[in-house]
mmCIF file of C-alpha atoms in Angstrom:
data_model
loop_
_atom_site.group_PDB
_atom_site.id
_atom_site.type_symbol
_atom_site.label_atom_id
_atom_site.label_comp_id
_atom_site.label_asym_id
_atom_site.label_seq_id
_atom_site.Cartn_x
_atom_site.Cartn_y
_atom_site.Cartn_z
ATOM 1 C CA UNK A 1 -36.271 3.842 -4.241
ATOM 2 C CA UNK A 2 -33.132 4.186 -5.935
ATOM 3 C CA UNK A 3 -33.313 7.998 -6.250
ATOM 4 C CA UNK A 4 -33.641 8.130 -2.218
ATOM 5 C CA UNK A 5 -31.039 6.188 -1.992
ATOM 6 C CA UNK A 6 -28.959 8.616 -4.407
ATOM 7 C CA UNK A 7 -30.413 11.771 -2.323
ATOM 8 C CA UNK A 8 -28.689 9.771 0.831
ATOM 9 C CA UNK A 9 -25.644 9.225 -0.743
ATOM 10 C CA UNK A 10 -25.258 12.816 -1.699
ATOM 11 C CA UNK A 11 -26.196 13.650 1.511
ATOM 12 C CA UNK A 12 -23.702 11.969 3.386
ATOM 13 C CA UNK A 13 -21.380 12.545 1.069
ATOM 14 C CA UNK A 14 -19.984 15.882 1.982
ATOM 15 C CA UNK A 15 -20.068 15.342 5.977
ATOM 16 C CA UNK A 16 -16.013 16.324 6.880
ATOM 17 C CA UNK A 17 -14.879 13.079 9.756
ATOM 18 C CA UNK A 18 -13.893 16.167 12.241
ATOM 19 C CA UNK A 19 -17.835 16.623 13.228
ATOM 20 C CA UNK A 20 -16.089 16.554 17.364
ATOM 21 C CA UNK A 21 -15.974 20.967 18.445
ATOM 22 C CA UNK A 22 -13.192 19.764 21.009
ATOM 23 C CA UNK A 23 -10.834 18.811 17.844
ATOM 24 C CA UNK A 24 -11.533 22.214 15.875
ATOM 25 C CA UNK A 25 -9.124 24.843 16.491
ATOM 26 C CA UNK A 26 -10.532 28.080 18.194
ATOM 27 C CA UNK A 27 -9.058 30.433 15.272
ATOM 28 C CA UNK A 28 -11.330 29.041 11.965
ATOM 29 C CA UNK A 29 -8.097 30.792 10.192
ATOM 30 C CA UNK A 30 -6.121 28.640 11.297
ATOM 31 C CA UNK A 31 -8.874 25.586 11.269
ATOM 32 C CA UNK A 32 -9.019 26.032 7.213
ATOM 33 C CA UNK A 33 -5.658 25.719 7.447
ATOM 34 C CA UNK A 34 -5.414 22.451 9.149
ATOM 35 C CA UNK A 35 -8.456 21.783 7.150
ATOM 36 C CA UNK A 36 -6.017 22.162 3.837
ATOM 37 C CA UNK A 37 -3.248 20.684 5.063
ATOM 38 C CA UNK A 38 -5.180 17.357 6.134
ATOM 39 C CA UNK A 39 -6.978 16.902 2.932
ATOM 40 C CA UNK A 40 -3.680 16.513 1.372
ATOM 41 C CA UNK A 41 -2.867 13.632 3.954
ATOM 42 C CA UNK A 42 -3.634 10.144 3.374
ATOM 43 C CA UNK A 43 -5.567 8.152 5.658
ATOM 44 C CA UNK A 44 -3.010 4.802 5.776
ATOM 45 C CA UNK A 45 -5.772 2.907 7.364
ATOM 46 C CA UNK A 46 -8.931 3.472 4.798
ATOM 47 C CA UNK A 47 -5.965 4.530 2.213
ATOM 48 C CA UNK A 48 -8.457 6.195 0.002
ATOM 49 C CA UNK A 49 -9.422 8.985 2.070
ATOM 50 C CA UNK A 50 -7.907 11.644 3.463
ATOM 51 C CA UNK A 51 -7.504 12.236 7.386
ATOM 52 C CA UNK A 52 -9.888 14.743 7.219
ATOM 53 C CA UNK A 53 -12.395 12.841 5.711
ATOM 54 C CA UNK A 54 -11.927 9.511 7.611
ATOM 55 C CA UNK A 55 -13.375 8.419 10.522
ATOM 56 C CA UNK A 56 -10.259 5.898 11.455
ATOM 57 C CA UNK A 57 -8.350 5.995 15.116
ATOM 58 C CA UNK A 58 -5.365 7.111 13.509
ATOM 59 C CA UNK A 59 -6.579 9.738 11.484
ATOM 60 C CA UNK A 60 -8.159 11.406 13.993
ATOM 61 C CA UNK A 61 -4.570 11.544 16.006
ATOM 62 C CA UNK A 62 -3.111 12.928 13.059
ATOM 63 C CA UNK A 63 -5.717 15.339 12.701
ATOM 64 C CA UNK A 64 -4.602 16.733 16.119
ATOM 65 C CA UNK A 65 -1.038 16.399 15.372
ATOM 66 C CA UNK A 66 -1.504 18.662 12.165
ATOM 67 C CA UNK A 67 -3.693 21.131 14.422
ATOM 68 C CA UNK A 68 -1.132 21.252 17.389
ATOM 69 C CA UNK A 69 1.048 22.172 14.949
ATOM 70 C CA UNK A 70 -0.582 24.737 13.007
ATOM 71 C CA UNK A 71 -1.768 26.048 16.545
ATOM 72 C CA UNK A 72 2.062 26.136 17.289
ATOM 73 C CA UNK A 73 2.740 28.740 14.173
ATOM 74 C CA UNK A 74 4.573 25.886 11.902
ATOM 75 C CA UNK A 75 4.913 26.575 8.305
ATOM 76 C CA UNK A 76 2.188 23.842 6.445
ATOM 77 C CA UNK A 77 5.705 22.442 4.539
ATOM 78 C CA UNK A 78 6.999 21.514 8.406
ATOM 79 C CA UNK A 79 3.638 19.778 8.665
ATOM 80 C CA UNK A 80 4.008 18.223 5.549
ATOM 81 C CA UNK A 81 7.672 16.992 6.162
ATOM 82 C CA UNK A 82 6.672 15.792 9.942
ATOM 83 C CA UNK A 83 3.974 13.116 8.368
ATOM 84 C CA UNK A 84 6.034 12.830 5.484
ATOM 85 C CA UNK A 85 8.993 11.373 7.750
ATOM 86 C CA UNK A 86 6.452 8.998 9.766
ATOM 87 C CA UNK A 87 4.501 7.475 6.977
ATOM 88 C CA UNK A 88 6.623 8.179 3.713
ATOM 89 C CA UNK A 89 5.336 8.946 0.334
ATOM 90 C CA UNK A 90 2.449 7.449 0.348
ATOM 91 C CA UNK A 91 0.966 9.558 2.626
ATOM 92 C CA UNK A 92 0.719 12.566 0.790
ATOM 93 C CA UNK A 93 -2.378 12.344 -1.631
ATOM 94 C CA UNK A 94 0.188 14.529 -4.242
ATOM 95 C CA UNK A 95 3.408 12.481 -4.141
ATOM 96 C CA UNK A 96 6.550 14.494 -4.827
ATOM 97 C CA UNK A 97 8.390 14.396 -8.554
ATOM 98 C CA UNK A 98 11.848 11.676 -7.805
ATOM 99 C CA UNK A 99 12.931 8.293 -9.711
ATOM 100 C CA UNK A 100 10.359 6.209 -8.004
ATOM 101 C CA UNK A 101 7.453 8.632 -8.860
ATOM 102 C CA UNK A 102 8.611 9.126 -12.800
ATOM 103 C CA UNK A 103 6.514 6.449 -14.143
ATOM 104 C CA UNK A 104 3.584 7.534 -12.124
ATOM 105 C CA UNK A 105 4.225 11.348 -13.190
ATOM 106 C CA UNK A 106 5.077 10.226 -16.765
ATOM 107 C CA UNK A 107 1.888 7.839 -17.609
ATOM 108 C CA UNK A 108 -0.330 11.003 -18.902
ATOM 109 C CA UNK A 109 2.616 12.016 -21.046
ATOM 110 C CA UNK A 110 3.654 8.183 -22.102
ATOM 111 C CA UNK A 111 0.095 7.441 -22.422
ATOM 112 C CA UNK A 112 -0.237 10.112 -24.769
ATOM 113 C CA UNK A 113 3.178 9.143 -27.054
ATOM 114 C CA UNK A 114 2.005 6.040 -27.368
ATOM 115 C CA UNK A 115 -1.572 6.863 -29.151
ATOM 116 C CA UNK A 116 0.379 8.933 -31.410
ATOM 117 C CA UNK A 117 2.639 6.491 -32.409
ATOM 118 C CA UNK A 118 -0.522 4.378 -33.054
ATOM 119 C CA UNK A 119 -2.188 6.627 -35.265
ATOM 120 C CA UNK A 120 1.131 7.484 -37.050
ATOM 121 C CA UNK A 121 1.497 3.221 -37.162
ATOM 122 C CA UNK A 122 -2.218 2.999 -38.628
ATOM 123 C CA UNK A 123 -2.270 5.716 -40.857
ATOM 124 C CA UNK A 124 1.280 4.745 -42.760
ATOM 125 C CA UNK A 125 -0.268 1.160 -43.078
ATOM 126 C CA UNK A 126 -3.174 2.474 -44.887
ATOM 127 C CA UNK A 127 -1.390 4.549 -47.448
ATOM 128 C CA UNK A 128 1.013 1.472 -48.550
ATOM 129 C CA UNK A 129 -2.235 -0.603 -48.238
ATOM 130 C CA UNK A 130 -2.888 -1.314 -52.205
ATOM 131 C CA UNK A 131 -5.996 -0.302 -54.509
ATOM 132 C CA UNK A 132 -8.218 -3.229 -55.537
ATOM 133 C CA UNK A 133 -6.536 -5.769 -57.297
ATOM 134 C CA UNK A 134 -7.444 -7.164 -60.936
ATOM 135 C CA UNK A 135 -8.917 -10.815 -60.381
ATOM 136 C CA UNK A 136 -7.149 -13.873 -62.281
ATOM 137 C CA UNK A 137 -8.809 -15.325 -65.106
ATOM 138 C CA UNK A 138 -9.277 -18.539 -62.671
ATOM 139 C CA UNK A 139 -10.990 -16.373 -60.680
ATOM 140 C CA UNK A 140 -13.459 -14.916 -63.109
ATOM 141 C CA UNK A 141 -14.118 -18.077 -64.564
ATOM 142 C CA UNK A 142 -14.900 -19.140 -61.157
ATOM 143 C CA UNK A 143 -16.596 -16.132 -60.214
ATOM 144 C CA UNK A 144 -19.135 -16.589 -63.648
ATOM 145 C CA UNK A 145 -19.496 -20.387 -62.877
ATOM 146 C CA UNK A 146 -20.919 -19.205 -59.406
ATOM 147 C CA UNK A 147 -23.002 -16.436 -60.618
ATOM 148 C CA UNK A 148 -24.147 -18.914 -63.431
ATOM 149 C CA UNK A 149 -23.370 -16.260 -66.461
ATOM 150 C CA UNK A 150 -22.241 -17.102 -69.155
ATOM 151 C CA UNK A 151 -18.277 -16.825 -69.867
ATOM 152 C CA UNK A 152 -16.825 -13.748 -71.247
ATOM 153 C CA UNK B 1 -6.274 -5.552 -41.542
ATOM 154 C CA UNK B 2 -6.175 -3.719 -44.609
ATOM 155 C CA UNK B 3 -2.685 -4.691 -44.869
ATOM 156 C CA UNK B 4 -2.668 -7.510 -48.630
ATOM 157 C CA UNK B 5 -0.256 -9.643 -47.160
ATOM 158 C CA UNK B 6 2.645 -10.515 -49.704
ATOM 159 C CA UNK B 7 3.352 -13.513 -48.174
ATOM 160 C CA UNK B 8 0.725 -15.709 -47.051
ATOM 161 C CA UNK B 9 2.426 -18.201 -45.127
ATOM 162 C CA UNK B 10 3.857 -14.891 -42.911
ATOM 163 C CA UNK B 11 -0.092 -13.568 -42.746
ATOM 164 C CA UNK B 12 -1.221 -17.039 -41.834
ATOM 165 C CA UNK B 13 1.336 -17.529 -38.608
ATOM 166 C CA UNK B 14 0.288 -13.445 -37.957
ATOM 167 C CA UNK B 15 -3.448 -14.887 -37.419
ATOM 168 C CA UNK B 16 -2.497 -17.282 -35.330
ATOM 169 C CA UNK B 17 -0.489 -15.074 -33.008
ATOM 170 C CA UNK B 18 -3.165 -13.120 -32.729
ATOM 171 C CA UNK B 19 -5.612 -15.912 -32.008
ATOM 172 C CA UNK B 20 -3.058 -16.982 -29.519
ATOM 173 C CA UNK B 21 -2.231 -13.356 -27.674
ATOM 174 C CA UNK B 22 -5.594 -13.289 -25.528
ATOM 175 C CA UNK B 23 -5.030 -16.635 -24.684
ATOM 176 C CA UNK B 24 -1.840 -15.839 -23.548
ATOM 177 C CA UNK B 25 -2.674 -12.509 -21.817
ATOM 178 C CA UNK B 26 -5.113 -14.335 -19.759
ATOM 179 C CA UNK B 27 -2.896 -16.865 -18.817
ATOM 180 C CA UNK B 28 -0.397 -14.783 -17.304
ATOM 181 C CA UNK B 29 -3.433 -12.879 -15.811
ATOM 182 C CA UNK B 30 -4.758 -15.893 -14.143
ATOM 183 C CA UNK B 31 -1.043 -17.077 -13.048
ATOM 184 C CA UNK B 32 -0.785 -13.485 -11.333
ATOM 185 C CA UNK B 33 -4.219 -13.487 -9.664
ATOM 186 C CA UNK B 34 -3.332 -16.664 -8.420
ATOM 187 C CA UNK B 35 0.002 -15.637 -7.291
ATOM 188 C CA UNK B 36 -1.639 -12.662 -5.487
ATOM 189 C CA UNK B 37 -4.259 -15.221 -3.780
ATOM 190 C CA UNK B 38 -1.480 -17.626 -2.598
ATOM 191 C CA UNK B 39 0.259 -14.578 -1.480
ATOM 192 C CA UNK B 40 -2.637 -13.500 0.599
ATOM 193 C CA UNK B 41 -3.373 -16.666 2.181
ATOM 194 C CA UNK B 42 0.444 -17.070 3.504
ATOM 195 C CA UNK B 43 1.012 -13.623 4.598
ATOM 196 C CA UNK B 44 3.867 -12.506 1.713
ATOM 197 C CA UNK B 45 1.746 -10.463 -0.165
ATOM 198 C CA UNK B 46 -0.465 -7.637 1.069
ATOM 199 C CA UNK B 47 -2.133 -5.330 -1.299
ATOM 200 C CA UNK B 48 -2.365 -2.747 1.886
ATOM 201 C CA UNK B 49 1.530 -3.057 2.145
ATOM 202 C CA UNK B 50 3.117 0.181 1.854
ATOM 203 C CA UNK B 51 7.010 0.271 2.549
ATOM 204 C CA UNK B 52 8.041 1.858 6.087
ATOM 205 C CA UNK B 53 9.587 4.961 5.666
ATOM 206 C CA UNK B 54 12.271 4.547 8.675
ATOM 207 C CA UNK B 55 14.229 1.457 7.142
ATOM 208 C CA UNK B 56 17.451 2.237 6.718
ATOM 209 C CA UNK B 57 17.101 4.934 9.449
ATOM 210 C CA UNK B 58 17.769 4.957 13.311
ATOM 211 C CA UNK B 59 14.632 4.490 15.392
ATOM 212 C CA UNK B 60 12.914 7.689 16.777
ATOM 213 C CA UNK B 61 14.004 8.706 19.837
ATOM 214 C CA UNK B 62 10.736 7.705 22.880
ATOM 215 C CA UNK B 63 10.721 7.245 26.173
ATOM 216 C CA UNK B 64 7.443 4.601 26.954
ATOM 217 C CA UNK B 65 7.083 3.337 30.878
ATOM 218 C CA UNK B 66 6.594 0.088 31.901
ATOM 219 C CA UNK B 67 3.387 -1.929 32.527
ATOM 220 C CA UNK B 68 2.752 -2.538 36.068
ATOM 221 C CA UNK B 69 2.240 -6.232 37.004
ATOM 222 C CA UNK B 70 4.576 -7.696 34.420
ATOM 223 C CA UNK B 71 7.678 -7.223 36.242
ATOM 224 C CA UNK B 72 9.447 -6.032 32.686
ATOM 225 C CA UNK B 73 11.465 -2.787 32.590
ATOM 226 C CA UNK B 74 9.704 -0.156 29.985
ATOM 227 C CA UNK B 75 11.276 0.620 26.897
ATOM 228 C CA UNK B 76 12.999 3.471 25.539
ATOM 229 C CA UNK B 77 15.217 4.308 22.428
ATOM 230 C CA UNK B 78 18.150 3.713 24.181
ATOM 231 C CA UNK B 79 17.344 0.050 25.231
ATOM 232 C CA UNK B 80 17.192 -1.049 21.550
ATOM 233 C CA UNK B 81 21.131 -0.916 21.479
ATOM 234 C CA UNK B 82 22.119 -4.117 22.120
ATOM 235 C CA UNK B 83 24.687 -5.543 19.707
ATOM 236 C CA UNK B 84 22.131 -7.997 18.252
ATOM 237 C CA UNK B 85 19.653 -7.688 16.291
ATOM 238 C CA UNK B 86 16.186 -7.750 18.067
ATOM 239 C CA UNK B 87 12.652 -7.174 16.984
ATOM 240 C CA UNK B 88 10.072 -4.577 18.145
ATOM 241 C CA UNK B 89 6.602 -5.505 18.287
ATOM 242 C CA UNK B 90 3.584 -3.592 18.822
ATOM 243 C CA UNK B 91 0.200 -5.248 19.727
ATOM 244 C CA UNK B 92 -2.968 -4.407 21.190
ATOM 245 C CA UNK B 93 -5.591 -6.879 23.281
ATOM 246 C CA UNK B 94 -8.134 -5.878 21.499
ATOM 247 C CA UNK B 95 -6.681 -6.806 17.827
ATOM 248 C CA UNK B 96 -7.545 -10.215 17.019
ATOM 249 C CA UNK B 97 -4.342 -10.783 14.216
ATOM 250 C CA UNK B 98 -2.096 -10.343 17.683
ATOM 251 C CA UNK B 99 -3.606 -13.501 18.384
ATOM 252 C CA UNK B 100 -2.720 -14.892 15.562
ATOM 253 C CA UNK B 101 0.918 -13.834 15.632
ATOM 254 C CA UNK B 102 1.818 -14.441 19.760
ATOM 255 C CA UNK B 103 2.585 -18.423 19.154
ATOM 256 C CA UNK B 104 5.454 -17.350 16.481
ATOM 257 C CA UNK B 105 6.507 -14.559 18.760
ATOM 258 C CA UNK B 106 6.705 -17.045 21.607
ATOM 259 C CA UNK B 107 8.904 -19.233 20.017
ATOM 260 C CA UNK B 108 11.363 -16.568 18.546
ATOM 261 C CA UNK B 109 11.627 -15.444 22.628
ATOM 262 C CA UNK B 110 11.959 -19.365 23.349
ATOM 263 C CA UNK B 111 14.920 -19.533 20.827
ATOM 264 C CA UNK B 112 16.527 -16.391 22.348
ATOM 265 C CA UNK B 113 15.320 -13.260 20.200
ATOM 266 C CA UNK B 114 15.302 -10.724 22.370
ATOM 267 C CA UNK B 115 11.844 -8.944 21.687
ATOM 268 C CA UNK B 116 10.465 -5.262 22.581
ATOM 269 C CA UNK B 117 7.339 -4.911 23.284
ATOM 270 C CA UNK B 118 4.768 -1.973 23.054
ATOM 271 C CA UNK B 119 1.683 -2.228 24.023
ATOM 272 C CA UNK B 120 -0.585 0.448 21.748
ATOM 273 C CA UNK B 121 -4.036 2.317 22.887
ATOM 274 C CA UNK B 122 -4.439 -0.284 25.056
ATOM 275 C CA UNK B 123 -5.828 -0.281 28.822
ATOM 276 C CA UNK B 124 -3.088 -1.666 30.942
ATOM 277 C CA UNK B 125 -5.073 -3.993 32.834
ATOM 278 C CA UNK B 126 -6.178 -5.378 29.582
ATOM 279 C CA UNK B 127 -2.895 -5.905 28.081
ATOM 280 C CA UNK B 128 -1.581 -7.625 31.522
ATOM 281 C CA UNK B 129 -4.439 -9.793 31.026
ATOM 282 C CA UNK B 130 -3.691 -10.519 27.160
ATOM 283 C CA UNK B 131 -0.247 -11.529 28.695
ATOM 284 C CA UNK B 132 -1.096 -13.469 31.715
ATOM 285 C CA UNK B 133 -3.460 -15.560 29.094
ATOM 286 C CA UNK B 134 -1.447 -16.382 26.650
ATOM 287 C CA UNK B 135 2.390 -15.835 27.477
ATOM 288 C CA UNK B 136 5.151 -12.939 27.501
ATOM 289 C CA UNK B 137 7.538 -12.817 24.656
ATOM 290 C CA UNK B 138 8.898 -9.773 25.527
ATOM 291 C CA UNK B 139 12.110 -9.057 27.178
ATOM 292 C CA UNK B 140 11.247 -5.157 27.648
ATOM 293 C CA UNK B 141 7.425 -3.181 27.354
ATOM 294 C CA UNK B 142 6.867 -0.182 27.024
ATOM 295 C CA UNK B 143 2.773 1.296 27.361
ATOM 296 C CA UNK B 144 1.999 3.456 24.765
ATOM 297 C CA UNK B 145 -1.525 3.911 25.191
ATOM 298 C CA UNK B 146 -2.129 7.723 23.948
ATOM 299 C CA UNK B 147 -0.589 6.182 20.373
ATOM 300 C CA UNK B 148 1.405 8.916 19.919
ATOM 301 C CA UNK B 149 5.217 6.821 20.138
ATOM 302 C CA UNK B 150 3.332 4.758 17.483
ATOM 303 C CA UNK B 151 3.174 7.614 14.816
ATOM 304 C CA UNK B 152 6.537 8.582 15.212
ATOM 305 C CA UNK B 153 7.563 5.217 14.370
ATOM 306 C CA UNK B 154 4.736 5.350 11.454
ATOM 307 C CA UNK B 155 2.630 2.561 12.495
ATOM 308 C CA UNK B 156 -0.665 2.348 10.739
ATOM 309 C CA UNK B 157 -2.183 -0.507 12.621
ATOM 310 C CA UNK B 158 -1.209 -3.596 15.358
ATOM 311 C CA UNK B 159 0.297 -5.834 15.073
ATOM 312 C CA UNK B 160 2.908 -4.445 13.555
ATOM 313 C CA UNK B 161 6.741 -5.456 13.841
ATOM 314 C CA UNK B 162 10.321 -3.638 12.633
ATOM 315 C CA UNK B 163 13.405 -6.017 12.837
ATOM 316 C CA UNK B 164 16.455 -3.657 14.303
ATOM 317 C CA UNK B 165 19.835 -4.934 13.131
ATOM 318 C CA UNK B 166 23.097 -5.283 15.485
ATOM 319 C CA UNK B 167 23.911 -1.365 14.963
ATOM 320 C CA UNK B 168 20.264 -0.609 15.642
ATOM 321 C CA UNK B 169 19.215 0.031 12.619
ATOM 322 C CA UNK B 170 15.543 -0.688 11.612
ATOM 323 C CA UNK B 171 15.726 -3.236 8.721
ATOM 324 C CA UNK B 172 12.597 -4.676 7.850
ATOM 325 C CA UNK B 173 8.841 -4.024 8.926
ATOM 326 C CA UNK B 174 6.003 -6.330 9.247
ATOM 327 C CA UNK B 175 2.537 -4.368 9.094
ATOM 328 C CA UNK B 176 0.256 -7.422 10.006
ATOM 329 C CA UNK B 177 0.853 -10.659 11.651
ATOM 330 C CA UNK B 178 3.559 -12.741 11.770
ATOM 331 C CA UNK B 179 2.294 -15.871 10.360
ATOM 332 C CA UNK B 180 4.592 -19.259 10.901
ATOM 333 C CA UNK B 181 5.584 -18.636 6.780
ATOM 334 C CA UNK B 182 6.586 -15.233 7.021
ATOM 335 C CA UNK B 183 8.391 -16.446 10.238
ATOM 336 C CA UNK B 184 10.651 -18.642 8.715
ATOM 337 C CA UNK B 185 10.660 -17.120 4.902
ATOM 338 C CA UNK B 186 11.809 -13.342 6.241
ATOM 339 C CA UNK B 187 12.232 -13.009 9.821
ATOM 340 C CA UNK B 188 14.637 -16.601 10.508
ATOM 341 C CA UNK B 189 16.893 -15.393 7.877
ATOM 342 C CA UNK B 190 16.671 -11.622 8.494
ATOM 343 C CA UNK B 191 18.078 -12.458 11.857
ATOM 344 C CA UNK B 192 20.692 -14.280 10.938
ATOM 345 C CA UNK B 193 21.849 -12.196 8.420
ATOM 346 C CA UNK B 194 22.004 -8.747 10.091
ATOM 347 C CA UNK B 195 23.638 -10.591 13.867
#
């Protein structure tokens, strides 16, 4: 049962939203092209697709605005910057490199840092950590009452 | 921890921190998630929210015509020039939060907010119906029913609403309803404070 329902997922997995001929540009050169372009566009409605891959009102206008304009002979970055005007950052699945992006940019590379510091942290600790210490005579006599040997 | 501690008052307040820190952590935890569900519930915090990318910037330049039966002129860029801060709305009959958000909308119009209004992918005949139902707040409407106006102002869904200031410049934007909270939390004082 649950590997059918695996098979199905897989299935349907790979099925591109632009299944509609009449939205498909004529030229499949320049179809791959809009193709690329709109897999690197966000979806703002489902947010976690692309406009190629969702089904959403919305994306399917955009999906004919990218296409009208690669039909036009616009350069994909004049795509890029016309959605990127609309819709902001967030629309581009690759946000660019500036102050608000840093931290997002940065968190492999801070992530990273910090582990190391970690390890240096936990391996410094270890080498002052002293060697086993010699027990108190309280202790031993202790230690023999419990064991019930006799004293030293 | 390996670490012999050489003073065992300073180890003993070092366990107890430690007991204490997951405590703590999900404290604050549970104060945020509650934050976030309050937030839901009145409308000031949407996890869906992403920041418009035309505040600060003029409105983009459209032409929309009106819709017939209403009697209101239809809206263009130049109409949203007036020397006081207005609001532009877009709605749909067919979106159910629109329904949700027309009483608040009805009483900004009542207290003399001038409001734009934009009807999106919408048959006509429906949205004259929406507005013969329930009340027009708007003082100009345009029909924008191939959606296309709406991307170049970056909506992403209706209702959706962008406070201009005095100068014309869009402000604020409201991607959902305008719930009575949000009303008078951002938009009441917004207005004021860009007349």
């Amino acid at each position: 049962m649950i590997r059918w329902l695996l098979l199905l997922m897989l299935a349907a997995g790979p099925a591109l939203a632009v299944g509609d001929p009449a939205d498909q540009l004529p030229d499949p050169a320049q179809e791959e092209r809009a193709r690329v372009i709109g897999r690197e566009l966000r979806c703002m409605v489902c947010q976690n697709q692309s406009i190629e891959d969702s089904d959403a009102d919305l994306a399917r206008d955009l999906r004919r605005i990218v296409r009208e304009q690669v039909a036009q002979g616009k350069p994909d970055d004049a795509v890029f910057r016309f959605v990127h005007e609309r819709y902001g950052d967030f629309v581009l699945l690759k946000p660019p490199f500036k102050p608000e992006t840093a931290l997002l940019w940065g968190m492999p590379a801070i992530a990273l840092l910090g582990g190391a510091l970690l390890i240096r942290g936990m391996r410094r600790r270890q080498r002052v950590a002293p060697g086993p210490q010699e027990l108190t005579q309280a202790e031993r006599d202790r230690l023999a009452q419990l064991s019930g040997r006799p004293r030293e | 921890m390996s670490e012999a501690a050489p003073n065992p008052e300073a180890a003993a307040w070092r366990r107890r921190a430690l007991l204490l820190a997951p405590l703590a952590v999900a404290g604050l935890g549970g104060a945020g998630f509650y934050a976030m569900l309050r937030g839901l519930g009145t409308g000031n915090y949407d996890p869906r929210g992403v920041p418009s990318a035309l505040i600060g910037k003029a409105p983009p330049d459209f032409s929309l015509p009106p819709l017939e039966g209403t009697g209101l002129p239809g809206l263009s860029a130049a109409d949203l020039k007036t020397g006081k801060p207005l609001l532009v709305n877009f709605f749909a009959s067919w979106c159910v939060p629109c329904v949700i958000e027309h009483p608040q909308l009805m009483r900004l119009a009542r207290d003399g907010v001038a409001i734009m209004g934009i009807a999106y992918k919408d048959k006509p005949a429906d949205s004259l119906g929406f507005l013969k139902q329930r009340g027009t707040p708007y003082a100009r409407l345009g029909v924008d029913q191939p959606g296309r106006v709406a991307i170049d102002w970056g909506l992403y869904g209706v209702p959706e609403t962008y406070l201009l200031d005095k100068s014309g410049i869009i402000r604020w934007r409201m991607a959902g309803p305008i719930t009575e909270e949000i009303l008078a939390q951002q938009v009441t004082p917004l207005l004021r404070r860009t007349a």
